[in-house]
Short mmCIF file of C-alpha atoms and ligand atoms in Angstrom, two decimals:
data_model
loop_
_atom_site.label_atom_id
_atom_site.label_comp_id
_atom_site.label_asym_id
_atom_site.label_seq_id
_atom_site.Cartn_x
_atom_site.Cartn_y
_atom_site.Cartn_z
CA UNK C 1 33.55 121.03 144.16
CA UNK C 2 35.87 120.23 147.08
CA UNK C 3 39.59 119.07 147.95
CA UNK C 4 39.16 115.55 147.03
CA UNK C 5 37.33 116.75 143.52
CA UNK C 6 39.54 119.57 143.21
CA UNK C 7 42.49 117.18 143.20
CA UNK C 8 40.96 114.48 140.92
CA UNK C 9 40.67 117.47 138.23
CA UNK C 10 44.10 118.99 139.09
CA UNK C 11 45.91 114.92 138.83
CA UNK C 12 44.30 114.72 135.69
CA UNK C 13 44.75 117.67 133.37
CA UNK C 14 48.68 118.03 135.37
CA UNK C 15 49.23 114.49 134.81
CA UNK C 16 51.06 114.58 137.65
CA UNK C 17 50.92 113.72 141.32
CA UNK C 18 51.96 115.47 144.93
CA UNK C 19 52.47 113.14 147.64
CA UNK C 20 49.55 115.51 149.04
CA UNK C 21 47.24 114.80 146.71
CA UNK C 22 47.96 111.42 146.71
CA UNK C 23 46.98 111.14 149.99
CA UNK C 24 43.86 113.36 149.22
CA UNK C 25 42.75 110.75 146.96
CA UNK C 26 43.37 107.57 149.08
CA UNK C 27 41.79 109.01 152.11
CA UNK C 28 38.43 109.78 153.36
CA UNK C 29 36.17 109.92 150.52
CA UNK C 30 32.44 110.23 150.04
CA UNK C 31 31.03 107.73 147.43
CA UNK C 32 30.21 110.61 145.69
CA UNK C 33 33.30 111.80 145.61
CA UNK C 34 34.85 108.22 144.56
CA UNK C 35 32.68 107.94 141.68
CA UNK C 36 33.76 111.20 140.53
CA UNK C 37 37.39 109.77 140.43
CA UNK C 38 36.12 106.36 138.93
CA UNK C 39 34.41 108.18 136.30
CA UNK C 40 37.55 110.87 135.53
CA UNK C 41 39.87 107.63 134.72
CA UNK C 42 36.79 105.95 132.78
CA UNK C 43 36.65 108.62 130.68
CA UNK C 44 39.87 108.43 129.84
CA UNK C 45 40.34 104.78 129.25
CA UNK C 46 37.43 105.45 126.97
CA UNK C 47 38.74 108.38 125.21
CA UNK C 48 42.26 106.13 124.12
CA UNK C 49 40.66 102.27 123.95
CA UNK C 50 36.89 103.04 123.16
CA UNK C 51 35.75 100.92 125.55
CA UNK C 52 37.64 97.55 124.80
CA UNK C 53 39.20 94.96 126.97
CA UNK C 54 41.82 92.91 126.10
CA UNK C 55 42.46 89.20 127.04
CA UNK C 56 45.76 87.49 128.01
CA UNK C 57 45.48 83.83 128.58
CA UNK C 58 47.81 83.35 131.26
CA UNK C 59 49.14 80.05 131.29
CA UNK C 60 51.03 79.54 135.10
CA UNK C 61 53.70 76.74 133.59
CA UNK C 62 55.72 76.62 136.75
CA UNK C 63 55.64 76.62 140.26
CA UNK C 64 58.73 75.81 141.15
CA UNK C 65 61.10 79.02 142.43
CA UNK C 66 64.62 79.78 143.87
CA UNK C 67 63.35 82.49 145.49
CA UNK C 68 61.82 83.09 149.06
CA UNK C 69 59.58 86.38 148.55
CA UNK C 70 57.55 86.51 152.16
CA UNK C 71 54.38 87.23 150.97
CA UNK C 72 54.20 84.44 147.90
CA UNK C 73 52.69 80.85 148.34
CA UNK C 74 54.84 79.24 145.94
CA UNK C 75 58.33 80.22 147.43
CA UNK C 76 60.79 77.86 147.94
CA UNK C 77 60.42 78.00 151.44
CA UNK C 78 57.13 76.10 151.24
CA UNK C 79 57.16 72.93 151.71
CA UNK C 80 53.81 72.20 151.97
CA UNK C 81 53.08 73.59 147.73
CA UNK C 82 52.84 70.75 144.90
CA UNK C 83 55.27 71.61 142.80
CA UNK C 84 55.14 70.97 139.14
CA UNK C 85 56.49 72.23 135.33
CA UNK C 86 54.42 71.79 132.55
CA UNK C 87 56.69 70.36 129.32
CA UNK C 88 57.05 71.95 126.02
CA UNK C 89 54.04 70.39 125.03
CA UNK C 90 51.52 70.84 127.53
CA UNK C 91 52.20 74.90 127.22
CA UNK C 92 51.53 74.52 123.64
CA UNK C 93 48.71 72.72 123.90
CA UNK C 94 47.39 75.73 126.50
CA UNK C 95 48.29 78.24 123.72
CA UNK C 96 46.30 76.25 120.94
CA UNK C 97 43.16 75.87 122.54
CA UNK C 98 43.36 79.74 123.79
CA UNK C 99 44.23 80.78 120.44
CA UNK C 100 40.80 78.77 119.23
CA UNK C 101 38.83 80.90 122.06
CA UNK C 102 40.53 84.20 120.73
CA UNK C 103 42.93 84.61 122.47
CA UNK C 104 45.82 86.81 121.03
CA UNK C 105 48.30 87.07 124.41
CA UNK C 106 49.85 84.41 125.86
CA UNK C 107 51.59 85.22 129.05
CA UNK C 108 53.80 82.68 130.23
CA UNK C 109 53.85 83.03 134.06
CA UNK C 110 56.50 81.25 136.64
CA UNK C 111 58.34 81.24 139.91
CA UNK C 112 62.16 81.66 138.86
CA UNK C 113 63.00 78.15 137.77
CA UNK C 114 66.33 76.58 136.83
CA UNK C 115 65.12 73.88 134.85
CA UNK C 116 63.81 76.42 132.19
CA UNK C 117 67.29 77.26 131.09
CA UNK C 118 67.43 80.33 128.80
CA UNK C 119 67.86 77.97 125.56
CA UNK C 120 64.73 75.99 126.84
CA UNK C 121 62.83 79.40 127.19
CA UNK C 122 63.35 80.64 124.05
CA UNK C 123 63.04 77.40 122.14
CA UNK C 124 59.45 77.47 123.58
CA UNK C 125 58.72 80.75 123.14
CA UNK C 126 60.25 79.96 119.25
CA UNK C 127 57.35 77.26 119.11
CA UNK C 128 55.02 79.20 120.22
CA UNK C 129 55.46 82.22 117.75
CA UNK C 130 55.82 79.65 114.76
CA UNK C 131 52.43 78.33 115.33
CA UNK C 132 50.83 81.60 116.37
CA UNK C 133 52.33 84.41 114.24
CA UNK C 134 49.69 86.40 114.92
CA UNK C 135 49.77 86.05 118.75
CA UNK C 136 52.09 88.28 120.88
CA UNK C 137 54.21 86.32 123.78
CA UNK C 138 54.45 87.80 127.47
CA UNK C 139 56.95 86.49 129.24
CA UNK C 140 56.68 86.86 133.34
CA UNK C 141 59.47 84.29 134.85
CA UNK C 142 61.49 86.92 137.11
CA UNK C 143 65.00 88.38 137.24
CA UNK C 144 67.32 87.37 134.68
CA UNK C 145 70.51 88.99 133.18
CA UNK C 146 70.49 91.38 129.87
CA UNK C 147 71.54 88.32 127.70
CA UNK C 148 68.73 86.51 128.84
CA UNK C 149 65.94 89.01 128.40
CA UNK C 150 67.68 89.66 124.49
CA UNK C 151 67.70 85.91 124.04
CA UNK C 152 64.24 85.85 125.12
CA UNK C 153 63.54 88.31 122.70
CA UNK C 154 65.68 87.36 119.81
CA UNK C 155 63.23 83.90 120.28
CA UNK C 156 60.14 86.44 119.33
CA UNK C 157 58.70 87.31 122.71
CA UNK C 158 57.01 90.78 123.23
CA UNK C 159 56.46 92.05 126.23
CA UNK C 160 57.54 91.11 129.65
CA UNK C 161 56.06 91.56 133.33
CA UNK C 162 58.27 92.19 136.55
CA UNK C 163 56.56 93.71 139.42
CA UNK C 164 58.84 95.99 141.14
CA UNK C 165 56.74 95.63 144.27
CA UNK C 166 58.02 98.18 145.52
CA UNK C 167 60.08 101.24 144.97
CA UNK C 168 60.79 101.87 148.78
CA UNK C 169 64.67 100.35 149.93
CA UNK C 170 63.17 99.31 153.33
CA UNK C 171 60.34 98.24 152.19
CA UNK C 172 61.63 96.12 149.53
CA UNK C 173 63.74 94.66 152.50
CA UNK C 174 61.00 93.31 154.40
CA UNK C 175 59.33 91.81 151.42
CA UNK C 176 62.50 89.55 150.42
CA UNK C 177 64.96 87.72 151.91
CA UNK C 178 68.95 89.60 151.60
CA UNK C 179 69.71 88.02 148.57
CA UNK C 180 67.08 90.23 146.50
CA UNK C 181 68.06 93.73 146.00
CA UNK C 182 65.66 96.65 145.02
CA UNK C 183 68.79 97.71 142.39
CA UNK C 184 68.72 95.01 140.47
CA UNK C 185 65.13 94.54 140.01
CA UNK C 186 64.73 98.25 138.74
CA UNK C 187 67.87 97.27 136.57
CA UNK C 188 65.98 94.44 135.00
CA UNK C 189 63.14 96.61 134.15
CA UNK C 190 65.49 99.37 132.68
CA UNK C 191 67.19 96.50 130.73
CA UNK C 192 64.31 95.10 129.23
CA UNK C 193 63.21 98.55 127.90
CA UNK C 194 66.20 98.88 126.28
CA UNK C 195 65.91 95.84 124.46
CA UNK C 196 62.82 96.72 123.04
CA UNK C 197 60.35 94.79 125.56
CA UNK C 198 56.84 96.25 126.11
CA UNK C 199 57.44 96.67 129.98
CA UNK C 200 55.36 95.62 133.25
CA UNK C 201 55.81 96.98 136.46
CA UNK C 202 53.55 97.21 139.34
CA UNK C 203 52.77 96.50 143.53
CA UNK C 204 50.63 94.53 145.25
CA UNK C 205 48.14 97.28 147.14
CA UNK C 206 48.32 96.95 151.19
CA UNK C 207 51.47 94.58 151.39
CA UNK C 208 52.63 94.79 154.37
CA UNK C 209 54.25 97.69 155.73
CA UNK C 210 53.16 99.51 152.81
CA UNK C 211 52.68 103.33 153.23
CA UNK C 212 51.32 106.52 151.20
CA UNK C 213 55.24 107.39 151.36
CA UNK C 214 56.03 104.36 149.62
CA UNK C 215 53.53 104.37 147.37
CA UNK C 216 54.09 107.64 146.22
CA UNK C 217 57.69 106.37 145.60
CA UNK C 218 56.21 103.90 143.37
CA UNK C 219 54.47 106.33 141.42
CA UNK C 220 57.80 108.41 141.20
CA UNK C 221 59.55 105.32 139.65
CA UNK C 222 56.92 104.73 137.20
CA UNK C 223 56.97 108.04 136.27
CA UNK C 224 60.74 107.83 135.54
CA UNK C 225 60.48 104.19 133.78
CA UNK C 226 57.79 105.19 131.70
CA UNK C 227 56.26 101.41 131.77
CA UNK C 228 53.63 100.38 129.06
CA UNK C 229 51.88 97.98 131.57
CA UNK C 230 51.25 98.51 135.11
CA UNK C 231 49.68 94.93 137.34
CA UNK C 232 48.27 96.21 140.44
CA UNK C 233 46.35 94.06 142.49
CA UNK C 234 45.52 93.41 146.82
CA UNK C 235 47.95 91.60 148.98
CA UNK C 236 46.24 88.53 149.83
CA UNK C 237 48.09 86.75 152.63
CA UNK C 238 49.01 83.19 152.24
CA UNK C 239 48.74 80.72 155.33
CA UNK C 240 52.27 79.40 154.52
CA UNK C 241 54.23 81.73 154.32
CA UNK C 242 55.89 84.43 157.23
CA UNK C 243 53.11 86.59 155.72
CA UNK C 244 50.19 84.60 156.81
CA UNK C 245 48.76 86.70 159.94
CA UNK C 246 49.19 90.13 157.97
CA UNK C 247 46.35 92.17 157.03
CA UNK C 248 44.51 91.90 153.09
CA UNK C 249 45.04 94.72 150.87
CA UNK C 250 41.99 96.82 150.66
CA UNK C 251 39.67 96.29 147.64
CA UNK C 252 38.95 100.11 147.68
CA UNK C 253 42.36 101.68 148.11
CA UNK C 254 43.46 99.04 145.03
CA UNK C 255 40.17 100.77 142.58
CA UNK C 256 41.72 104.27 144.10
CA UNK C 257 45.07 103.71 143.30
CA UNK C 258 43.85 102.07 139.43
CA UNK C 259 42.19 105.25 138.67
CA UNK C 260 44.74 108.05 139.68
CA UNK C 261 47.14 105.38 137.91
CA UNK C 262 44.96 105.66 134.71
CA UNK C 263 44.73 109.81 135.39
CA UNK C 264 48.66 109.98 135.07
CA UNK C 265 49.01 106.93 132.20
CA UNK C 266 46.27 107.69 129.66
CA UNK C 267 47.92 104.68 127.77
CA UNK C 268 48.91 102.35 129.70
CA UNK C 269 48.09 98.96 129.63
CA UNK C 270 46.40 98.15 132.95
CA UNK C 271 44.42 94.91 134.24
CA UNK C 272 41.65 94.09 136.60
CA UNK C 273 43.63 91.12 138.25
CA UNK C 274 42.54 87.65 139.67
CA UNK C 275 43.56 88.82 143.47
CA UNK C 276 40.76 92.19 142.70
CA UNK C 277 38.43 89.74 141.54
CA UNK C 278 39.53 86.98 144.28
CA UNK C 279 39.18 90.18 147.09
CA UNK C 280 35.75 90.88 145.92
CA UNK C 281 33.42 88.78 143.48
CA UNK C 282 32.94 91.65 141.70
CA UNK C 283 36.28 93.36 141.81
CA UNK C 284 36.84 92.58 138.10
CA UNK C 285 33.81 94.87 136.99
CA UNK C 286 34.94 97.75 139.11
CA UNK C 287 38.20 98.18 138.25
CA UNK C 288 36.98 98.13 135.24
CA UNK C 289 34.93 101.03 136.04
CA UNK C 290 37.83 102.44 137.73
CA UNK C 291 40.10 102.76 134.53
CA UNK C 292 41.08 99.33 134.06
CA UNK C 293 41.08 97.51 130.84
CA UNK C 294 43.17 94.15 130.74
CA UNK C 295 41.68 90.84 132.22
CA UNK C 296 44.00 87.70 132.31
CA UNK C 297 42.05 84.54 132.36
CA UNK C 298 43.74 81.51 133.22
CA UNK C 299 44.70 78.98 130.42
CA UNK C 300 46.77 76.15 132.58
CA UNK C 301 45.36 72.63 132.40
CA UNK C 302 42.44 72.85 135.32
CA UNK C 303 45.07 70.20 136.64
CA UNK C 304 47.42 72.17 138.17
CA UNK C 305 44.98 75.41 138.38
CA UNK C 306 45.02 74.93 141.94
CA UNK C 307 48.71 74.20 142.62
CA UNK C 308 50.30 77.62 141.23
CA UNK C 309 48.28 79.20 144.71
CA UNK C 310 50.53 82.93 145.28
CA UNK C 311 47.59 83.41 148.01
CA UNK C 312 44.61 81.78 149.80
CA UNK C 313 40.99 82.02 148.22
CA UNK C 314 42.74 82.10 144.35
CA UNK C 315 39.44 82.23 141.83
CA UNK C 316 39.18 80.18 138.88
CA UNK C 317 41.22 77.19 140.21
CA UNK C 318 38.15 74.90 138.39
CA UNK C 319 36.74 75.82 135.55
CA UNK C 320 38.11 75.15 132.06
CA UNK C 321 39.53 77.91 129.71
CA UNK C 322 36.18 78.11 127.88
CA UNK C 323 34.48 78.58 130.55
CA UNK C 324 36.55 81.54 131.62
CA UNK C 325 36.33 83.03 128.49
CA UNK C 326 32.53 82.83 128.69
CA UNK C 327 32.34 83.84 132.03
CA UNK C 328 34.65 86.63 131.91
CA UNK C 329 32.94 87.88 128.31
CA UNK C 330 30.05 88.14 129.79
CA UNK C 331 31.24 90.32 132.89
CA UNK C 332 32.54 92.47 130.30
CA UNK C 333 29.56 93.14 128.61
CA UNK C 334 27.26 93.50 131.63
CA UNK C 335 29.24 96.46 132.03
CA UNK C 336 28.88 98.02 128.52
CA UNK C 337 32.40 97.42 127.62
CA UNK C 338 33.43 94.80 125.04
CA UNK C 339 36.37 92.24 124.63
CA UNK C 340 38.86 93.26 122.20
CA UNK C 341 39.85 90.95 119.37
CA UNK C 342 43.22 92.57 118.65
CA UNK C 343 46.84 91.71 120.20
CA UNK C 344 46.16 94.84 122.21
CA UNK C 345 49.37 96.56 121.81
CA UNK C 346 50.37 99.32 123.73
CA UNK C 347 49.34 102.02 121.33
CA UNK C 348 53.32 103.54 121.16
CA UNK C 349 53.74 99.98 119.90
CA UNK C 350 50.74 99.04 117.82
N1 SAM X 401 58.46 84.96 139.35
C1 SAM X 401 57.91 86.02 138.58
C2 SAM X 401 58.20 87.35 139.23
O1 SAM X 401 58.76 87.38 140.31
O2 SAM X 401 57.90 88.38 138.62
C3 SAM X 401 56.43 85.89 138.31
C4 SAM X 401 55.59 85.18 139.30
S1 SAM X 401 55.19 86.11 140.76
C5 SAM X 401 54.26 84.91 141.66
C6 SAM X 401 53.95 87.23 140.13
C7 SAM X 401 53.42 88.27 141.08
O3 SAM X 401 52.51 87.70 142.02
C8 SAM X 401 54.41 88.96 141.93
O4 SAM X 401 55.04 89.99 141.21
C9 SAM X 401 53.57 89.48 143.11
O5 SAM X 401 53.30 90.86 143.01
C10 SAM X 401 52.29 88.65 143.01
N2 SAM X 401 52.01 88.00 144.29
C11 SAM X 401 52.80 87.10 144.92
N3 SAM X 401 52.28 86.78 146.13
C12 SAM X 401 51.13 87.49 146.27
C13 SAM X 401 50.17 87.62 147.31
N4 SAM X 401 50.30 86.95 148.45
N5 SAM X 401 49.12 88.45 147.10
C14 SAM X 401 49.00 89.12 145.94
N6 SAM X 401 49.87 89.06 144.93
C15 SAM X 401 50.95 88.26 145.09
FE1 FES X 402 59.16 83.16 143.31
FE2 FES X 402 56.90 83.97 144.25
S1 FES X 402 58.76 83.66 145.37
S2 FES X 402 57.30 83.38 142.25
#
């Protein structure tokens, strides 16, 4: 045993983190030593979702947005993105041929667009639930008032996803423009607790300016927002936006960071994103291994795969759903887990 063991057993049976240790177990590290970590948040995973994976088709249905986040490719201050909006339709067209591959999630995904006015939201989100009772509905489409979210979830949606980004004040200020405020994100997230919501939060690993400090800040929110998802994936710079020269996240420091988030949320919801998997071929499978145990396949129309581009290199921008689905199943397996045919609930909620 040493330090960075030591600390791997100490996070885990205290459920709890020191800034310290934190730093412990995002610095120098043997592989050894990693795999011990990897294998501590495996074994949990295990222990609560005996080995399953669960599937949300994510179905990107806008890339429009009124807001000018620095680090995201489809910010209104891009000129040079294709914008488009699927229609009513199109998403439920996505939703019935995901539903025919198994899928059980549909996460609606978009920058924060006018056009979807709250009543157009939740009349789609209405559709969706009347064709798919037995499907739950994420939504992910940004900041919105308490009326909204309940709207939203009068309609029949489930869960929702809002990355805080971060939980840092100056931090958040050099990720957004002035008219974004740390406060009112965090409010959202409180808000949509309230109402009932199955809760996202989560960072993109190695944005810039990022620190352990803020990082362990993030934790600290978590801790206090008690989220039942948590998306975590690399900052991947984007060559059009003021971003563009910074530094990628690191692949390694993102696995880390899944794992000691899986020691201190036995439960929670957590996925193996496209940016791991865009970072590294095989960053899917490992933070897998690492504690992970969501995977969100695309479900858009191959059409606009390639339009709804948050950051350079984006996976998956050409093959069809099915193909996905195969592809992704298969990864899965490889690895000895398998993919889950459930809604995959949070278990508070299933
Ligand atoms: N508009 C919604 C919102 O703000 O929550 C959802 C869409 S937004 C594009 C979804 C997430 O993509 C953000 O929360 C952010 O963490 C992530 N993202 C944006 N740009 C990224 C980048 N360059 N690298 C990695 N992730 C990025
Ligand atoms: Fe709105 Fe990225 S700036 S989705």
């Amino acid at each position: 045993m040493n330090e960075f063991t030591k600390t791997v057993d100490a996070v885990r049976q205290g459920r709890n983190i020191t800034k310290e240790q934190l730093a412990c177990l995002l610095g120098q590290a043997g592989s050894e030593e990693e795999e011990y970590l990897f294998t501590a948040a495996r074994e949990i995973a295990d222990a609560v979702f005996h080995k399953q994976v669960f599937l949300r088709g994510l179905i990107e249905f806008t890339n429009y947005c009124k807001n000018d986040c620095y680090y995201c490719g489809i910010r209104c201050g891009n000129r040079a993105a294709e914008r488009y909006r699927l229609s009513e339709d199109e998403i439920l067209s996505c939703c019935d041929s995901g539903a025919a591959l198994g899928f059980r999630t549909f996460v609606l995904q978009g920058g924060e667009d006018p056009y979807y006015t709250d009543e157009r939201m939740s009349a789609i989100v209405r559709s969706i639930k009347d064709r798919h009772p037995d499907c739950a509905v994420t939504l992910s489409i940004g900041e919105k008032s308490h009326e909204s979210y309940q709207m939203f979830h009068d309609a029949g949606a489930d869960r929702y996803l809002l990355r805080h980004e971060t939980a840092d004040e100056e931090h958040y200020a050099k990720l957004h423009p002035k008219s974004m405020s740390l406060a009112h994100r965090k409010q959202c997230l409180y808000d949509l607790k309230e109402i009932g919501y199955q809760v996202g939060c989560g960072i993109m690993v190695g944005s810039p300016y990022q620190t352990i400090d803020t990082i362990y800040e993030d934790i600290a929110f978590m801790q206090e927002l008690g989220p039942h998802m948590i998306g975590i994936g690399p900052f991947l710079a984007h060559k059009d936006t003021p971003f563009r020269d910074e530094q990628n996240g690191s692949v390694q420091t993102t696995l880390r960071l899944l794992a000691i988030l899986r020691l201190l949320f036995p439960k929670v919801l957590l996925p193996a994103t496209t940016a791991l998997g865009t970072a590294d071929a095989l960053g899917r499978e490992k933070g897998i291994l690492a504690g992970a145990n969501v995977l969100m396949p695309n479900l858009s129309p191959v059409s606009v795969r390639g339009k709804y581009l948050l950051y350079d290199g984006k996976i998956c921008t050409g093959e069809e759903a099915a193909e996905c689905v195969v592809c992704l199943r298969n990864r899965v397996e490889r690895i000895g887990y398998r993919v889950a045919e459930s809604r995959g609930d949070h278990p508070d909620f299933a």
